[in-house]
mmCIF file of C-alpha atoms in Angstrom:
data_model
loop_
_atom_site.group_PDB
_atom_site.id
_atom_site.type_symbol
_atom_site.label_atom_id
_atom_site.label_comp_id
_atom_site.label_asym_id
_atom_site.label_seq_id
_atom_site.Cartn_x
_atom_site.Cartn_y
_atom_site.Cartn_z
ATOM 1 C CA MET T 44 0.179 0.066 -0.070
ATOM 2 C CA ASN T 45 2.625 2.591 0.810
ATOM 3 C CA GLY T 46 4.666 1.571 -2.385
ATOM 4 C CA ARG T 47 1.691 2.435 -4.374
ATOM 5 C CA VAL T 48 0.800 5.588 -2.374
ATOM 6 C CA SER T 49 4.437 6.742 -2.982
ATOM 7 C CA ILE T 50 4.259 6.184 -6.502
ATOM 8 C CA LEU T 51 1.087 7.787 -6.697
ATOM 9 C CA THR T 52 2.398 10.841 -5.065
ATOM 10 C CA ARG T 53 5.253 11.324 -7.294
ATOM 11 C CA TYR T 54 3.011 10.831 -10.325
ATOM 12 C CA ILE T 55 0.723 13.290 -9.265
ATOM 13 C CA CYS T 56 3.156 16.098 -8.176
ATOM 14 C CA TRP T 57 5.128 15.598 -11.164
ATOM 15 C CA ARG T 58 2.496 15.916 -13.677
ATOM 16 C CA VAL T 59 1.064 18.814 -11.674
ATOM 17 C CA LEU T 60 4.247 20.719 -11.967
ATOM 18 C CA VAL T 61 4.556 20.060 -15.673
ATOM 19 C CA TYR T 62 1.073 21.466 -16.506
ATOM 20 C CA PHE T 63 1.729 24.474 -13.948
ATOM 21 C CA LEU T 64 4.997 25.306 -15.374
ATOM 22 C CA ALA T 65 3.555 25.025 -19.053
ATOM 23 C CA PHE T 66 0.472 27.236 -17.988
ATOM 24 C CA MET T 67 2.780 30.006 -16.357
ATOM 25 C CA GLY T 68 5.067 29.837 -19.701
ATOM 26 C CA ILE T 69 1.923 30.426 -21.851
ATOM 27 C CA MET T 70 0.775 33.195 -19.329
ATOM 28 C CA VAL T 71 3.799 35.131 -19.427
ATOM 29 C CA VAL T 72 4.325 34.902 -23.023
ATOM 30 C CA PHE T 73 0.821 35.998 -23.776
ATOM 31 C CA PHE T 74 1.064 38.612 -21.229
ATOM 32 C CA VAL T 75 4.292 40.289 -22.623
ATOM 33 C CA PHE T 76 2.789 40.080 -26.061
ATOM 34 C CA VAL T 77 -0.149 41.952 -25.090
ATOM 35 C CA ASP T 78 1.780 44.584 -23.145
ATOM 36 C CA PHE T 79 4.288 44.653 -26.156
ATOM 37 C CA MET T 80 1.402 45.536 -28.512
ATOM 38 C CA GLU T 81 -0.031 48.132 -26.281
ATOM 39 C CA HIS T 82 3.360 50.145 -25.961
ATOM 40 C CA ILE T 83 4.432 49.497 -29.464
ATOM 41 C CA GLU T 84 3.741 52.720 -30.966
ATOM 42 C CA ARG T 85 5.652 54.576 -28.158
ATOM 43 C CA VAL T 86 8.631 52.138 -28.300
ATOM 44 C CA THR T 87 9.096 52.654 -32.170
ATOM 45 C CA ARG T 88 8.521 56.182 -31.896
ATOM 46 C CA ASP T 89 11.000 57.028 -29.470
ATOM 47 C CA HIS T 90 13.207 54.557 -30.632
ATOM 48 C CA ALA T 91 13.558 52.590 -27.492
ATOM 49 C CA SER T 92 16.796 50.409 -27.099
ATOM 50 C CA LEU T 93 16.461 46.554 -26.420
ATOM 51 C CA ARG T 94 18.111 46.766 -23.184
ATOM 52 C CA PRO T 95 15.306 48.770 -21.370
ATOM 53 C CA LEU T 96 12.740 46.702 -22.891
ATOM 54 C CA ALA T 97 14.303 43.515 -21.799
ATOM 55 C CA LEU T 98 15.012 44.875 -18.307
ATOM 56 C CA TYR T 99 11.262 46.169 -17.877
ATOM 57 C CA TYR T 100 10.042 42.884 -19.019
ATOM 58 C CA ALA T 101 12.296 41.111 -16.856
ATOM 59 C CA CYS T 102 11.024 43.178 -13.652
ATOM 60 C CA LEU T 103 7.637 42.806 -14.593
ATOM 61 C CA LEU T 104 7.590 38.766 -14.752
ATOM 62 C CA PRO T 105 7.709 38.372 -10.885
ATOM 63 C CA LYS T 106 4.530 40.337 -10.467
ATOM 64 C CA VAL T 107 2.752 38.601 -13.534
ATOM 65 C CA ALA T 108 3.837 35.099 -12.115
ATOM 66 C CA VAL T 109 2.526 35.902 -8.592
ATOM 67 C CA GLU T 110 -0.861 37.096 -9.824
ATOM 68 C CA VAL T 111 -1.514 34.371 -11.922
ATOM 69 C CA SER T 112 -0.128 31.582 -9.965
ATOM 70 C CA TRP T 113 -3.439 30.350 -8.329
ATOM 71 C CA VAL T 114 -5.126 30.052 -11.764
ATOM 72 C CA GLY T 115 -2.175 27.809 -12.993
ATOM 73 C CA LEU T 116 -2.485 25.636 -10.024
ATOM 74 C CA LEU T 117 -6.365 25.523 -10.419
ATOM 75 C CA VAL T 118 -5.820 24.565 -14.119
ATOM 76 C CA SER T 119 -3.129 22.169 -13.497
ATOM 77 C CA VAL T 120 -4.702 20.320 -10.749
ATOM 78 C CA LEU T 121 -8.005 19.947 -12.955
ATOM 79 C CA PHE T 122 -6.226 18.380 -15.834
ATOM 80 C CA VAL T 123 -4.331 16.222 -13.887
ATOM 81 C CA LEU T 124 -6.966 14.900 -11.384
ATOM 82 C CA GLY T 125 -9.776 15.260 -14.274
ATOM 83 C CA SER T 126 -7.630 12.854 -16.493
ATOM 84 C CA LEU T 127 -7.608 10.344 -13.794
ATOM 85 C CA ALA T 128 -11.117 10.495 -13.057
ATOM 86 C CA LYS T 129 -12.118 10.342 -16.989
ATOM 87 C CA ASN T 130 -10.171 7.315 -17.452
ATOM 88 C CA ASN T 131 -11.898 5.664 -14.083
ATOM 89 C CA GLU T 132 -8.250 5.585 -12.452
ATOM 90 C CA PHE T 133 -9.947 7.497 -9.499
ATOM 91 C CA THR T 134 -12.607 4.741 -9.279
ATOM 92 C CA ALA T 135 -9.865 1.998 -9.161
ATOM 93 C CA LEU T 136 -7.981 3.825 -6.572
ATOM 94 C CA LEU T 137 -10.846 4.165 -4.431
ATOM 95 C CA ALA T 138 -11.726 0.586 -4.725
ATOM 96 C CA GLY T 139 -8.161 -0.175 -3.685
ATOM 97 C CA GLY T 140 -8.659 1.630 -0.565
ATOM 98 C CA ILE T 141 -7.137 4.888 -1.107
ATOM 99 C CA SER T 142 -9.394 7.654 -0.092
ATOM 100 C CA ILE T 143 -9.957 11.136 -2.148
ATOM 101 C CA TYR T 144 -8.000 12.949 0.627
ATOM 102 C CA ARG T 145 -4.887 10.884 0.174
ATOM 103 C CA VAL T 146 -5.031 11.544 -3.401
ATOM 104 C CA GLY T 147 -5.410 15.380 -3.037
ATOM 105 C CA MET T 148 -2.684 15.366 -0.329
ATOM 106 C CA PRO T 149 0.123 16.078 -2.742
ATOM 107 C CA VAL T 150 -1.820 18.575 -4.503
ATOM 108 C CA LEU T 151 -2.366 20.465 -1.077
ATOM 109 C CA ILE T 152 1.409 20.177 -0.224
ATOM 110 C CA ILE T 153 2.133 21.836 -3.649
ATOM 111 C CA GLY T 154 -0.354 24.426 -3.012
ATOM 112 C CA ALA T 155 1.189 25.400 0.434
ATOM 113 C CA PHE T 156 4.607 25.580 -0.946
ATOM 114 C CA LEU T 157 3.377 27.801 -3.681
ATOM 115 C CA ALA T 158 1.491 30.058 -1.203
ATOM 116 C CA LEU T 159 4.632 30.493 0.639
ATOM 117 C CA SER T 160 6.611 30.927 -2.576
ATOM 118 C CA VAL T 161 4.039 33.671 -3.581
ATOM 119 C CA PHE T 162 4.459 35.460 -0.354
ATOM 120 C CA CYS T 163 8.245 35.433 -0.301
ATOM 121 C CA VAL T 164 8.224 36.810 -3.862
ATOM 122 C CA ARG T 165 5.629 39.428 -3.352
ATOM 123 C CA GLU T 166 7.427 40.523 -0.073
ATOM 124 C CA PHE T 167 11.118 40.486 -1.063
ATOM 125 C CA VAL T 168 11.071 40.488 -5.143
ATOM 126 C CA VAL T 169 8.095 42.510 -6.482
ATOM 127 C CA PRO T 170 8.325 45.946 -4.480
ATOM 128 C CA GLU T 171 11.855 46.551 -5.852
ATOM 129 C CA ALA T 172 11.031 45.132 -9.180
ATOM 130 C CA MET T 173 7.985 47.045 -9.775
ATOM 131 C CA LEU T 174 9.933 50.401 -8.708
ATOM 132 C CA ARG T 175 12.341 49.894 -11.447
ATOM 133 C CA VAL T 176 9.391 49.126 -13.859
ATOM 134 C CA TYR T 177 7.700 52.485 -12.942
ATOM 135 C CA GLU T 178 10.765 53.968 -13.466
ATOM 136 C CA ILE T 179 11.612 52.481 -16.743
ATOM 137 C CA LYS T 180 8.140 53.088 -18.065
ATOM 138 C CA GLU T 181 8.072 56.713 -17.153
ATOM 139 C CA SER T 182 11.542 57.735 -18.608
ATOM 140 C CA ASP T 183 12.265 55.292 -21.068
ATOM 141 C CA PHE T 184 9.352 54.418 -23.350
ATOM 142 C CA ALA T 185 6.220 54.694 -21.949
ATOM 143 C CA SER T 186 6.269 58.205 -20.456
ATOM 144 C CA GLU T 187 2.765 59.459 -21.664
ATOM 145 C CA VAL T 188 0.664 60.239 -18.599
ATOM 146 C CA SER T 189 -2.368 58.291 -18.682
ATOM 147 C CA GLN T 190 -3.804 59.458 -15.523
ATOM 148 C CA ASN T 191 -3.746 63.147 -14.702
ATOM 149 C CA GLU T 192 -4.616 62.620 -11.026
ATOM 150 C CA VAL T 193 -3.513 60.040 -8.428
ATOM 151 C CA PHE T 194 -4.855 59.946 -4.921
ATOM 152 C CA ASP T 195 -3.682 59.013 -1.643
ATOM 153 C CA ILE T 196 0.155 59.069 -1.934
ATOM 154 C CA ALA T 197 1.992 58.583 1.123
ATOM 155 C CA GLY T 198 5.957 58.166 1.474
ATOM 156 C CA ILE T 199 8.821 58.266 3.670
ATOM 157 C CA GLY T 200 11.469 61.069 2.764
ATOM 158 C CA ARG T 201 14.898 62.088 4.271
ATOM 159 C CA ARG T 202 15.448 63.342 7.813
ATOM 160 C CA ASN T 203 12.654 61.024 8.724
ATOM 161 C CA ARG T 204 9.795 63.095 7.282
ATOM 162 C CA PHE T 205 6.807 61.449 6.118
ATOM 163 C CA TYR T 206 4.505 62.943 3.446
ATOM 164 C CA TYR T 207 0.843 62.522 2.573
ATOM 165 C CA PHE T 208 -0.860 64.084 -0.360
ATOM 166 C CA ASP T 209 -4.620 63.638 -0.637
ATOM 167 C CA VAL T 210 -4.696 64.340 -4.589
ATOM 168 C CA VAL T 211 -1.623 64.916 -6.903
ATOM 169 C CA ASP T 212 -2.518 66.609 -10.366
ATOM 170 C CA VAL T 213 0.350 65.663 -12.404
ATOM 171 C CA LYS T 214 -0.423 67.795 -15.451
ATOM 172 C CA ARG T 215 -0.961 70.977 -13.771
ATOM 173 C CA GLY T 216 1.457 70.401 -11.125
ATOM 174 C CA VAL T 217 -0.824 70.952 -8.045
ATOM 175 C CA LEU T 218 -1.328 69.063 -4.535
ATOM 176 C CA THR T 219 -4.311 69.061 -2.675
ATOM 177 C CA GLY T 220 -4.293 68.217 1.122
ATOM 178 C CA VAL T 221 -0.668 68.317 1.922
ATOM 179 C CA HIS T 222 0.600 66.729 5.434
ATOM 180 C CA ILE T 223 4.395 66.577 6.297
ATOM 181 C CA HIS T 224 5.303 65.003 9.512
ATOM 182 C CA THR T 225 9.139 64.941 11.078
ATOM 183 C CA THR T 226 9.508 61.985 13.514
ATOM 184 C CA LYS T 227 12.164 61.222 16.110
ATOM 185 C CA GLY T 228 12.233 58.298 18.178
ATOM 186 C CA GLY T 229 8.802 57.316 16.920
ATOM 187 C CA LEU T 230 7.272 60.955 18.091
ATOM 188 C CA ILE T 231 6.077 63.497 15.893
ATOM 189 C CA THR T 232 8.428 66.757 16.357
ATOM 190 C CA GLU T 233 7.191 68.853 13.440
ATOM 191 C CA ARG T 234 4.068 68.696 11.422
ATOM 192 C CA ILE T 235 3.146 70.966 8.320
ATOM 193 C CA ASP T 236 -0.286 70.892 6.769
ATOM 194 C CA ALA T 237 -1.299 72.827 3.587
ATOM 195 C CA GLU T 238 -4.447 73.464 1.681
ATOM 196 C CA LYS T 239 -2.545 73.068 -1.489
ATOM 197 C CA GLY T 240 1.048 72.972 -3.109
ATOM 198 C CA LEU T 241 2.287 74.368 -6.438
ATOM 199 C CA TRP T 242 4.930 73.293 -8.485
ATOM 200 C CA GLU T 243 6.915 76.208 -10.003
ATOM 201 C CA LYS T 244 8.765 74.448 -12.977
ATOM 202 C CA ASP T 245 11.371 77.358 -13.456
ATOM 203 C CA GLU T 246 12.585 76.570 -10.018
ATOM 204 C CA ARG T 247 11.693 73.064 -10.011
ATOM 205 C CA ARG T 248 10.359 73.183 -6.526
ATOM 206 C CA TRP T 249 6.978 72.974 -4.840
ATOM 207 C CA TYR T 250 5.698 76.080 -2.675
ATOM 208 C CA LEU T 251 2.863 75.344 0.040
ATOM 209 C CA LYS T 252 -0.220 77.512 0.409
ATOM 210 C CA ASN T 253 -2.636 78.340 3.063
ATOM 211 C CA GLY T 254 -1.302 76.163 5.856
ATOM 212 C CA SER T 255 0.129 75.686 9.375
ATOM 213 C CA ALA T 256 3.380 74.551 11.044
ATOM 214 C CA LYS T 257 3.837 73.118 14.330
ATOM 215 C CA LYS T 258 6.822 71.803 16.443
ATOM 216 C CA PHE T 259 6.501 69.853 19.407
ATOM 217 C CA ASP T 260 8.718 68.533 22.410
ATOM 218 C CA SER T 261 9.098 64.805 23.421
ATOM 219 C CA ARG T 262 6.024 65.217 25.591
ATOM 220 C CA GLY T 263 3.572 66.313 22.657
ATOM 221 C CA ILE T 264 3.367 69.974 23.873
ATOM 222 C CA VAL T 265 3.322 72.575 20.940
ATOM 223 C CA LEU T 266 6.406 74.607 21.069
ATOM 224 C CA GLU T 267 5.634 76.617 18.262
ATOM 225 C CA ASP T 268 2.398 77.226 16.015
ATOM 226 C CA MET T 269 2.643 79.320 12.967
ATOM 227 C CA THR T 270 0.323 80.017 10.118
ATOM 228 C CA PHE T 271 1.673 80.890 6.381
ATOM 229 C CA ALA T 272 0.033 82.094 3.174
ATOM 230 C CA SER T 273 3.094 80.686 1.031
ATOM 231 C CA MET T 274 6.315 78.648 1.901
ATOM 232 C CA LYS T 275 8.799 76.381 0.183
ATOM 233 C CA ALA T 276 8.119 72.798 0.642
ATOM 234 C CA PRO T 277 10.887 70.619 2.108
ATOM 235 C CA PHE T 278 10.728 68.146 -0.590
ATOM 236 C CA ARG T 279 11.705 68.838 -4.574
ATOM 237 C CA GLU T 280 10.069 65.469 -6.262
ATOM 238 C CA SER T 281 8.490 66.380 -9.351
ATOM 239 C CA PRO T 282 4.786 65.555 -10.303
ATOM 240 C CA GLU T 283 5.830 62.605 -12.527
ATOM 241 C CA THR T 284 8.024 61.385 -9.797
ATOM 242 C CA LEU T 285 5.215 61.510 -7.374
ATOM 243 C CA LYS T 286 2.943 59.669 -9.657
ATOM 244 C CA VAL T 287 5.725 56.789 -9.812
ATOM 245 C CA TYR T 288 5.772 56.838 -6.127
ATOM 246 C CA SER T 289 1.914 56.314 -6.267
ATOM 247 C CA ALA T 290 2.024 53.350 -8.341
ATOM 248 C CA GLY T 291 4.715 51.961 -6.363
ATOM 249 C CA MET T 292 2.314 52.401 -3.201
ATOM 250 C CA ASN T 293 0.612 49.196 -4.489
ATOM 251 C CA GLU T 294 3.544 47.036 -4.306
ATOM 252 C CA LEU T 295 4.931 47.872 -0.857
ATOM 253 C CA SER T 296 6.098 45.010 1.130
ATOM 254 C CA PHE T 297 3.882 44.299 4.415
ATOM 255 C CA ARG T 298 6.707 45.689 6.608
ATOM 256 C CA GLN T 299 6.498 48.962 4.540
ATOM 257 C CA LEU T 300 2.892 49.100 4.727
ATOM 258 C CA ARG T 301 2.899 48.492 8.435
ATOM 259 C CA ARG T 302 5.368 51.437 8.974
ATOM 260 C CA GLN T 303 3.177 53.648 6.696
ATOM 261 C CA ILE T 304 -0.274 52.849 8.813
ATOM 262 C CA ARG T 305 1.610 53.433 11.928
ATOM 263 C CA ASN T 306 2.750 56.707 10.856
ATOM 264 C CA LEU T 307 -0.745 57.802 9.494
ATOM 265 C CA GLU T 308 -2.540 56.567 12.708
ATOM 266 C CA GLY T 309 0.075 58.264 14.629
ATOM 267 C CA SER T 310 -0.674 61.351 13.124
ATOM 268 C CA GLY T 311 -4.604 61.063 13.764
ATOM 269 C CA TYR T 312 -5.348 60.023 9.953
ATOM 270 C CA ASP T 313 -7.477 57.410 8.811
ATOM 271 C CA ALA T 314 -5.230 54.339 7.466
ATOM 272 C CA ARG T 315 -8.203 52.015 6.666
ATOM 273 C CA ARG T 316 -7.183 51.495 2.972
ATOM 274 C CA LEU T 317 -3.923 50.831 3.683
ATOM 275 C CA LYS T 318 -4.898 48.320 6.372
ATOM 276 C CA VAL T 319 -6.829 46.271 3.725
ATOM 277 C CA ASP T 320 -3.684 46.396 1.475
ATOM 278 C CA TYR T 321 -1.419 45.090 4.372
ATOM 279 C CA TYR T 322 -3.910 42.146 5.578
ATOM 280 C CA ALA T 323 -4.330 41.357 1.651
ATOM 281 C CA LYS T 324 -0.491 40.469 1.923
ATOM 282 C CA PHE T 325 -1.325 37.650 3.605
ATOM 283 C CA SER T 326 -4.455 36.242 2.229
ATOM 284 C CA LEU T 327 -3.865 36.499 -1.436
ATOM 285 C CA PRO T 328 -1.054 33.858 -1.360
ATOM 286 C CA ALA T 329 -3.674 31.624 0.324
ATOM 287 C CA ALA T 330 -5.692 31.605 -2.831
ATOM 288 C CA ASN T 331 -3.005 29.136 -3.936
ATOM 289 C CA LEU T 332 -4.480 26.744 -1.128
ATOM 290 C CA ILE T 333 -8.024 27.544 -1.767
ATOM 291 C CA VAL T 334 -8.096 26.810 -5.594
ATOM 292 C CA VAL T 335 -7.204 23.030 -4.331
ATOM 293 C CA PHE T 336 -10.336 22.598 -2.662
ATOM 294 C CA LEU T 337 -12.016 23.938 -5.582
ATOM 295 C CA ALA T 338 -10.271 21.751 -8.334
ATOM 296 C CA LEU T 339 -10.663 18.597 -6.521
ATOM 297 C CA PRO T 340 -14.525 18.343 -6.653
ATOM 298 C CA PHE T 341 -14.674 19.760 -10.043
ATOM 299 C CA ALA T 342 -12.107 17.179 -11.297
ATOM 300 C CA LEU T 343 -14.272 14.572 -10.062
ATOM 301 C CA GLU T 344 -17.153 15.991 -12.208
ATOM 302 C CA CYS T 345 -15.123 14.600 -15.240
ATOM 303 C CA ARG T 346 -16.237 11.115 -14.624
ATOM 304 C CA ARG T 347 -19.784 11.997 -15.400
ATOM 305 C CA GLY T 348 -19.452 15.048 -17.563
ATOM 306 C CA GLY T 349 -16.346 14.971 -19.197
ATOM 307 C CA LEU T 350 -12.869 17.008 -18.911
ATOM 308 C CA LEU T 351 -14.605 20.006 -20.496
ATOM 309 C CA ILE T 352 -17.303 20.423 -18.199
ATOM 310 C CA GLY T 353 -14.875 20.354 -15.298
ATOM 311 C CA PHE T 354 -12.400 22.749 -16.695
ATOM 312 C CA ALA T 355 -15.763 25.225 -17.353
ATOM 313 C CA LEU T 356 -16.708 24.647 -13.977
ATOM 314 C CA SER T 357 -13.518 25.476 -12.651
ATOM 315 C CA LEU T 358 -13.077 28.617 -14.481
ATOM 316 C CA MET T 359 -16.386 29.617 -13.289
ATOM 317 C CA ALA T 360 -15.240 29.168 -9.956
ATOM 318 C CA ALA T 361 -12.278 31.065 -10.377
ATOM 319 C CA LEU T 362 -14.242 34.073 -11.858
ATOM 320 C CA LEU T 363 -16.481 34.006 -8.747
ATOM 321 C CA TYR T 364 -13.703 33.719 -6.325
ATOM 322 C CA TYR T 365 -11.845 36.425 -7.922
ATOM 323 C CA GLY T 366 -15.028 38.657 -8.171
ATOM 324 C CA ALA T 367 -15.833 37.964 -4.502
ATOM 325 C CA PHE T 368 -12.244 38.704 -3.453
ATOM 326 C CA GLN T 369 -12.214 42.075 -5.227
ATOM 327 C CA MET T 370 -15.882 42.975 -3.732
ATOM 328 C CA SER T 371 -14.692 42.169 -0.367
ATOM 329 C CA LEU T 372 -11.747 44.202 -0.553
ATOM 330 C CA ALA T 373 -13.596 47.108 -1.831
ATOM 331 C CA LEU T 374 -16.303 46.782 1.154
ATOM 332 C CA GLY T 375 -13.224 46.892 3.475
ATOM 333 C CA LYS T 376 -11.851 50.042 2.152
ATOM 334 C CA GLY T 377 -15.211 51.768 2.334
ATOM 335 C CA GLY T 378 -15.400 50.829 5.784
ATOM 336 C CA PHE T 379 -18.238 48.165 5.652
ATOM 337 C CA PHE T 380 -16.071 45.400 6.988
ATOM 338 C CA PRO T 381 -13.176 45.497 9.175
ATOM 339 C CA ALA T 382 -9.948 45.028 7.249
ATOM 340 C CA PRO T 383 -9.324 41.453 8.335
ATOM 341 C CA VAL T 384 -12.615 40.335 7.686
ATOM 342 C CA SER T 385 -12.651 41.784 3.988
ATOM 343 C CA VAL T 386 -9.620 40.385 2.907
ATOM 344 C CA TRP T 387 -10.233 36.819 4.457
ATOM 345 C CA LEU T 388 -14.141 36.622 3.674
ATOM 346 C CA ALA T 389 -13.617 35.151 0.096
ATOM 347 C CA ASN T 390 -11.083 32.629 1.134
ATOM 348 C CA PHE T 391 -13.208 31.198 3.751
ATOM 349 C CA LEU T 392 -16.335 31.262 1.853
ATOM 350 C CA PHE T 393 -14.827 29.397 -1.189
ATOM 351 C CA LEU T 394 -12.889 27.235 1.200
ATOM 352 C CA GLY T 395 -16.034 25.848 2.746
ATOM 353 C CA VAL T 396 -17.887 25.472 -0.734
ATOM 354 C CA GLY T 397 -14.817 23.564 -1.861
ATOM 355 C CA THR T 398 -14.588 21.370 1.295
ATOM 356 C CA GLY T 399 -18.304 20.588 1.350
ATOM 357 C CA LEU T 400 -18.217 19.626 -2.453
ATOM 358 C CA THR T 401 -15.433 17.469 -1.814
ATOM 359 C CA MET T 402 -17.068 15.565 0.981
ATOM 360 C CA ARG T 403 -19.934 15.050 -1.247
ATOM 361 C CA ALA T 404 -18.129 13.589 -4.192
ATOM 362 C CA ARG T 405 -15.816 11.623 -1.779
ATOM 363 C CA THR T 406 -16.918 8.275 -3.286
#
């Protein structure tokens, strides 16, 4: 029995990995082709060299891989287990005393390993890679501004300064809702708030308008409190650079997000949206485990309806899962659910559905 199980485990793992790598390769090639077609006019017009193009797509691949990994695993598990079910090999295994749970164990192990790998890549590789992607996109071959206004930009600058802008109008060079905090030892020592900031192209610097500046001691007592009609901003990043930072905000690691949340909440601001992004860093990789519970019962449907039916059902489940996940994130950012609930709601819902379907189809 143990020998048969060992052979079965190796067989399933090998075939799932082969299908998974093949699917990921197809998806990467497809994505690169579509993205290149989207930028081809700009690339040819500006005579972009091969080196920045190659670097752009090399840095983009980790992001693409982690985004589609769960779909790749879903399709791979379906094809492997579906073929076993279609050829009545599942029936023979069950008749030989091997349970459906034992058959699914190798896939669960792969899913767990993939979930951990996705988390590590998103944490340690994607942030730096995507920052490079945005820099290349802005400077080398795709610098056309596709969005004039960007919202909720936060960043950490020099001398322990923390910046937050409600709106950045890239085309007009206008900031709305400017908040600048200087910290020391985790305490705010200086705070600047302004209604807006204006970019002076000739001087290449920002001027803050209609605001206040306060300085605090170590106990939080106000030492200085002044208002101003206009003052030079303590940062010189251009509107285009701030736009790049805003794009990079979506790719922050969970450690960077945690730091941003603490700074915002310590300054009295609502960090609800960032909290949702923070908890999503942990729930998104778990999708690679959830899809195993969805693929297993749908693969068993191949015994009755064929591989095509099981494939269609799994894709429908993937679309429903993705839609439910995005909807729950939006509800969390809107304040309808606590952040931890919003990011895990879809996972637990579909885990329950998949587990229930697997238990129904276990024989």
